[in-house]
PDB file of C-alpha atoms in Angstrom:
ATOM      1  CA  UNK A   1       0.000   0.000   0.000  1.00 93.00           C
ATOM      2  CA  UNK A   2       0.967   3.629  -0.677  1.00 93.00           C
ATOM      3  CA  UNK A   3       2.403   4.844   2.777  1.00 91.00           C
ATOM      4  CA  UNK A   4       2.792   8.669   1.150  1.00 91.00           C
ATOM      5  CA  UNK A   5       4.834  11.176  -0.905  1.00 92.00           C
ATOM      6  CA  UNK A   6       8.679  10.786  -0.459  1.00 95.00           C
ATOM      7  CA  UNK A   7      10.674  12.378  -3.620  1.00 96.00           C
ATOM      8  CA  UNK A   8       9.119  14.757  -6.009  1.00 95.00           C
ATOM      9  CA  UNK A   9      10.520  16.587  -8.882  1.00 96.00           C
ATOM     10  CA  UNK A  10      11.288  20.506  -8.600  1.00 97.00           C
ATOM     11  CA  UNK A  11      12.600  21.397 -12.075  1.00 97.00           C
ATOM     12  CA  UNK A  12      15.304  23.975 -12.022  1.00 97.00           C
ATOM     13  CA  UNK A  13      17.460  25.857 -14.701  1.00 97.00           C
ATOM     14  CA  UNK A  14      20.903  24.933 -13.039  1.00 98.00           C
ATOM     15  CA  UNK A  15      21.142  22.630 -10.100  1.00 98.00           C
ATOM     16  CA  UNK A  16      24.361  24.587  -8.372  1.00 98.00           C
ATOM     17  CA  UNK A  17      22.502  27.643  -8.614  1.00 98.00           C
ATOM     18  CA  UNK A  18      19.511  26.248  -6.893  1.00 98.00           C
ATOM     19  CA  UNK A  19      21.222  23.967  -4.401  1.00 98.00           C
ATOM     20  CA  UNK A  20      22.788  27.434  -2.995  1.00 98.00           C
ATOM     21  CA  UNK A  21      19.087  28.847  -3.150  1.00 98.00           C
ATOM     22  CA  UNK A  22      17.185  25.917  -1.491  1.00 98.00           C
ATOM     23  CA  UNK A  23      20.014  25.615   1.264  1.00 98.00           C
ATOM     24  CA  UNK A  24      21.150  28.910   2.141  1.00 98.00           C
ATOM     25  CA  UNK A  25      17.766  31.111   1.472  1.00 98.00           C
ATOM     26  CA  UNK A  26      15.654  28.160   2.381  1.00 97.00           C
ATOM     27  CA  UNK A  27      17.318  26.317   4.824  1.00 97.00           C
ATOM     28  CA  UNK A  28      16.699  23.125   3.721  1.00 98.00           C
ATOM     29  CA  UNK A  29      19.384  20.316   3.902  1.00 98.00           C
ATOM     30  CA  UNK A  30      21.132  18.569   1.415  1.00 98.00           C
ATOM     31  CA  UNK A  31      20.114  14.450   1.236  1.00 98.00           C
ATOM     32  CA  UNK A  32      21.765  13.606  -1.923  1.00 97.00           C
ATOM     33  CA  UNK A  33      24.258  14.674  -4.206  1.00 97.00           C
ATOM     34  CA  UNK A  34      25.968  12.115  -6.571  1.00 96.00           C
ATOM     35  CA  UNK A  35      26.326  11.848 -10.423  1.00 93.00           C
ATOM     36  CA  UNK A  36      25.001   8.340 -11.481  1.00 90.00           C
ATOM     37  CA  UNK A  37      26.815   6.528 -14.608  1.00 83.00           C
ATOM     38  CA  UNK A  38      30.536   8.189 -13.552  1.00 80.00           C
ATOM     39  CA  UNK A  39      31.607  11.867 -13.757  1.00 80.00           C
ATOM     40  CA  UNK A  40      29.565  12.953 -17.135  1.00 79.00           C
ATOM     41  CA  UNK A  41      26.372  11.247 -15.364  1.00 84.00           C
ATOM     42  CA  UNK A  42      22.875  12.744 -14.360  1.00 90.00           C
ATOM     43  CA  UNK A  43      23.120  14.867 -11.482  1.00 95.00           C
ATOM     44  CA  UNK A  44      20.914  13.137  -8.287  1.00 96.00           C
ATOM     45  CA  UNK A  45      20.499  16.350  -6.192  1.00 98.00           C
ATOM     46  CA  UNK A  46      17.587  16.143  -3.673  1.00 98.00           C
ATOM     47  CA  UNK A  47      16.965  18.521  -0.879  1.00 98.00           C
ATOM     48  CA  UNK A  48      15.000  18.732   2.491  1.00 97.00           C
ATOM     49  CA  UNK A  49      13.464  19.876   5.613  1.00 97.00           C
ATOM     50  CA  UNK A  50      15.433  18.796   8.674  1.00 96.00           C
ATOM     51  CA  UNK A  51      11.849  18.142  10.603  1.00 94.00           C
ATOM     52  CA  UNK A  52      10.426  15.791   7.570  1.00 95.00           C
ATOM     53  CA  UNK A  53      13.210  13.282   6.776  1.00 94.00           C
ATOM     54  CA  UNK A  54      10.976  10.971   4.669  1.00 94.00           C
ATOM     55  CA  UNK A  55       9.928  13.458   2.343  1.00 96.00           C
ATOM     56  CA  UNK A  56      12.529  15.088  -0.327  1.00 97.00           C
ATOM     57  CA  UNK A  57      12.594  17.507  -3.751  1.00 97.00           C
ATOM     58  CA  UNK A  58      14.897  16.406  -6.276  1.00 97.00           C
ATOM     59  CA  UNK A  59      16.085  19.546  -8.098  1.00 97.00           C
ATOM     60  CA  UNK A  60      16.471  18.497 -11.793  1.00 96.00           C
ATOM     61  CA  UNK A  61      16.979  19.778 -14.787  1.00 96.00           C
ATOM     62  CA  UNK A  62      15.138  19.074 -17.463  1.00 95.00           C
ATOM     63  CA  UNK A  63      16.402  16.997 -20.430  1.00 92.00           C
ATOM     64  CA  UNK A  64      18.424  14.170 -21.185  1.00 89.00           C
ATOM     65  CA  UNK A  65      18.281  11.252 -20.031  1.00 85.00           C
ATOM     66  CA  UNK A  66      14.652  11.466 -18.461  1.00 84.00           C
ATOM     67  CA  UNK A  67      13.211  13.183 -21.724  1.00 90.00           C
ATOM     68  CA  UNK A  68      14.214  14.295 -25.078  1.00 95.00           C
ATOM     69  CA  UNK A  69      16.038  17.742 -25.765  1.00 94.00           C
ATOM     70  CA  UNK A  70      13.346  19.521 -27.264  1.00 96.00           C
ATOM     71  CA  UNK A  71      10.709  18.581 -24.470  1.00 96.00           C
ATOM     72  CA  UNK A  72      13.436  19.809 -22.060  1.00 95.00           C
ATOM     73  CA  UNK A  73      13.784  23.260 -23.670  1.00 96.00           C
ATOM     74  CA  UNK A  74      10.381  23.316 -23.786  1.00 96.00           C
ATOM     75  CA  UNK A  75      10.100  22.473 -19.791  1.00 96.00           C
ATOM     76  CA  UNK A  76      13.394  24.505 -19.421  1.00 96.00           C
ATOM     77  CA  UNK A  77      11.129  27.718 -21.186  1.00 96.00           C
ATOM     78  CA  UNK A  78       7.656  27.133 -19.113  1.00 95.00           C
ATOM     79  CA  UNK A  79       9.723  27.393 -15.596  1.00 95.00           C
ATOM     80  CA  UNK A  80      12.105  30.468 -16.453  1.00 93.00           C
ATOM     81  CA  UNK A  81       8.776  32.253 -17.072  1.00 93.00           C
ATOM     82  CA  UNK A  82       7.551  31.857 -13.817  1.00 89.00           C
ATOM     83  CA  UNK A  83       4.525  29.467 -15.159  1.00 90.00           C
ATOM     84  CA  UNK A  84       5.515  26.232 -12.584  1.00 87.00           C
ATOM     85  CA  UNK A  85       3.971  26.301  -9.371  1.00 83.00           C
ATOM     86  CA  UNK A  86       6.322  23.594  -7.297  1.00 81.00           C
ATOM     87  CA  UNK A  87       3.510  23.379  -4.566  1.00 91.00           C
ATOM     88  CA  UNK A  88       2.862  24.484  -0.780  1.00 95.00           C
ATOM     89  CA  UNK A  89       5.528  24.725   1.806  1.00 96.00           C
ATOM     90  CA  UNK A  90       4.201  24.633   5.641  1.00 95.00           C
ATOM     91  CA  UNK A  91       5.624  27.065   8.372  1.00 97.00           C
ATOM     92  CA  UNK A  92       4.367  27.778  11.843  1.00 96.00           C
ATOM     93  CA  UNK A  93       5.185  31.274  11.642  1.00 97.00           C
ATOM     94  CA  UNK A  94       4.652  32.586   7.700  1.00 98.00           C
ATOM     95  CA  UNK A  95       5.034  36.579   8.761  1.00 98.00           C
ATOM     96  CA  UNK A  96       8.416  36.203  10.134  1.00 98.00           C
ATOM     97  CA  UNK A  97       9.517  33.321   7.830  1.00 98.00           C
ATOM     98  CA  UNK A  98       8.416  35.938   4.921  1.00 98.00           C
ATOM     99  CA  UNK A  99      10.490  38.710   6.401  1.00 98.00           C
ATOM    100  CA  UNK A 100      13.494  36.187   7.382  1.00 98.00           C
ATOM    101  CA  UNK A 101      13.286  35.099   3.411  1.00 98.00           C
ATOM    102  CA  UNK A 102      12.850  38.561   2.039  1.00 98.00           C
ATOM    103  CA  UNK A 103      16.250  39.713   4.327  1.00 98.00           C
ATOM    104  CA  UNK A 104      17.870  36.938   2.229  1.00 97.00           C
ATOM    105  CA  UNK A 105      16.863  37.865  -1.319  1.00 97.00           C
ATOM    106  CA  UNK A 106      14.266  35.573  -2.046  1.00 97.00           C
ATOM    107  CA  UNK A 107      11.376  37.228  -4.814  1.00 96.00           C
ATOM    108  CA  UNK A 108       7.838  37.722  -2.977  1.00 97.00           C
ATOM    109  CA  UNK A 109       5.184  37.829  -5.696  1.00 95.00           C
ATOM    110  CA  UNK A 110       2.633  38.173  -2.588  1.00 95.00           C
ATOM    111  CA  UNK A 111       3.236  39.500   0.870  1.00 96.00           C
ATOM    112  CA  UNK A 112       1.351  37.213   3.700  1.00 97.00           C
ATOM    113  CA  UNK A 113      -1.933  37.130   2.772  1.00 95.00           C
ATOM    114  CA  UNK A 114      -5.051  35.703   5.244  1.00 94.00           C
ATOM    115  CA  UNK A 115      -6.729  32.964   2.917  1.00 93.00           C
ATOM    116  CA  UNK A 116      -9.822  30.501   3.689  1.00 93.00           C
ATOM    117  CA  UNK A 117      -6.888  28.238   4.655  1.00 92.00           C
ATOM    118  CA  UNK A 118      -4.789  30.208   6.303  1.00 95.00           C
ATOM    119  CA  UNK A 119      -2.041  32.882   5.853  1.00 96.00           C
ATOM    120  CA  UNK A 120      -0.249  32.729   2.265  1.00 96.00           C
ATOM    121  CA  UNK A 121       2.860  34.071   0.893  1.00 97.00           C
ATOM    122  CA  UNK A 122       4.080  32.825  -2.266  1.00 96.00           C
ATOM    123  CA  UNK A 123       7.214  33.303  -3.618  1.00 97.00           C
ATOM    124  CA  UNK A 124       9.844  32.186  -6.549  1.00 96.00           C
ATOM    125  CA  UNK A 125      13.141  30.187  -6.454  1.00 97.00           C
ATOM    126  CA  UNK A 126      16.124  31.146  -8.500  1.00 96.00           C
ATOM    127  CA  UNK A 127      14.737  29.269 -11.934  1.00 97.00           C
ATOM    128  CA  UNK A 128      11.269  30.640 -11.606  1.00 96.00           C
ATOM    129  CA  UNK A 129       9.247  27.936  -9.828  1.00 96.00           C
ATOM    130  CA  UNK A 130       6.633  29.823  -7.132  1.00 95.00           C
ATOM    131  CA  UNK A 131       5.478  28.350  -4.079  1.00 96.00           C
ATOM    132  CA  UNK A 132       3.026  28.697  -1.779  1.00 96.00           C
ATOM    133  CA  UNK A 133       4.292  29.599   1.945  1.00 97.00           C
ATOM    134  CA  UNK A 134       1.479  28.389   3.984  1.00 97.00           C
ATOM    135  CA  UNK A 135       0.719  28.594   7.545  1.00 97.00           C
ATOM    136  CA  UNK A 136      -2.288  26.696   7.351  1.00 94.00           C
ATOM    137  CA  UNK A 137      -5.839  27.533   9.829  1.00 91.00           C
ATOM    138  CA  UNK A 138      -7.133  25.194  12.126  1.00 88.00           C
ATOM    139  CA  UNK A 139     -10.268  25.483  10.351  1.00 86.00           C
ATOM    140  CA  UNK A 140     -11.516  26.341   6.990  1.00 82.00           C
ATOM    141  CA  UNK A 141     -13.006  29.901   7.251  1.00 74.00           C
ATOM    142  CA  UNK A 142     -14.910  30.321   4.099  1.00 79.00           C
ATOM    143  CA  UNK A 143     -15.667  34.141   4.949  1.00 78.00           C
ATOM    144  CA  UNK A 144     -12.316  34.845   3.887  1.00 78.00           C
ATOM    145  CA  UNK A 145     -11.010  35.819  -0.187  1.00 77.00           C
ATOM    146  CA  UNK A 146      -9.835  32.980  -1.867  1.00 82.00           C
ATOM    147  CA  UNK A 147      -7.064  35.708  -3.444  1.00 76.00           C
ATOM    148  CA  UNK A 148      -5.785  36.231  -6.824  1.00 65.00           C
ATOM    149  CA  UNK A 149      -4.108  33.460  -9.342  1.00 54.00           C
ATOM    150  CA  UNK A 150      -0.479  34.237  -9.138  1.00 53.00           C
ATOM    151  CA  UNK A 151       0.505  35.864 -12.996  1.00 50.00           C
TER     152      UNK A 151
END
């Protein structure tokens, strides 16, 4: 039986670049770093939260050998514009965490935001990818705006 998520796929632009980003903005650790097939090998980069061991983003660029060249320019186009949305990462605390992130240079498209769900901020990594930086409600409170789609 499925037990639950453990590596997903954030693609990135250039995996040094956003190694430094995910670590030093995000503070997220390192888990793997290792070329498979020798020294001109694919990169196996993954990255997480010290708190959630079992869970992990692999930070990959697109192309060769997990697709062709042409759907990984394509891929490689779609996230430089900003038009990948990696998903939702969960804070306790998302005012100070946005402030703490925005001291370090990381892109706010949206300050903290109060949301059916919760407060939002969402932001971009260094290839373009935005997430969601969600300090989620007890409760749903449906009195609450639902917000804009991010552009």
């Amino acid at each position: 039986m499925i037990k639950g998520l453990a590596i997903t796929t954030v693609w990135v632009l250039d995996q040094d670049r956003a190694k430094e980003f995910y670590t030093q903005k995000l503070g997220l650790e390192v888990r793997t770093d290792m070329r498979m097939g020798g020294e001109d090998g694919m990169r196996w980069l993954t990255v997480g939260a010290e708190d959630q061991p079992g869970v992990e983003l692999t930070l990959m660029v697109p192309g060769p050998p997990g697709m062709d060249p042409e759907s990984g320019e394509h891929l490689k186009q779609l996230v430089s514009k900003g038009l990948m949305g990696a998903g939702v990462l969960a804070t306790d605390d998302v005012k100070a965490d946005y402030a703490a992130l925005k001291a370090k240079g990381v892109e706010f498209l949206q300050e903290p935001q109060e949301r059916p769900y919760g407060t939002e901020a969402i932001f971009r990594d260094d290839s373009g990818n935005w997430f969601s930086l969600t300090q989620r409600s007890e409760q749903l409170d449906l009195g609450k705006d639902w917000g804009e789609c991010v552009e």
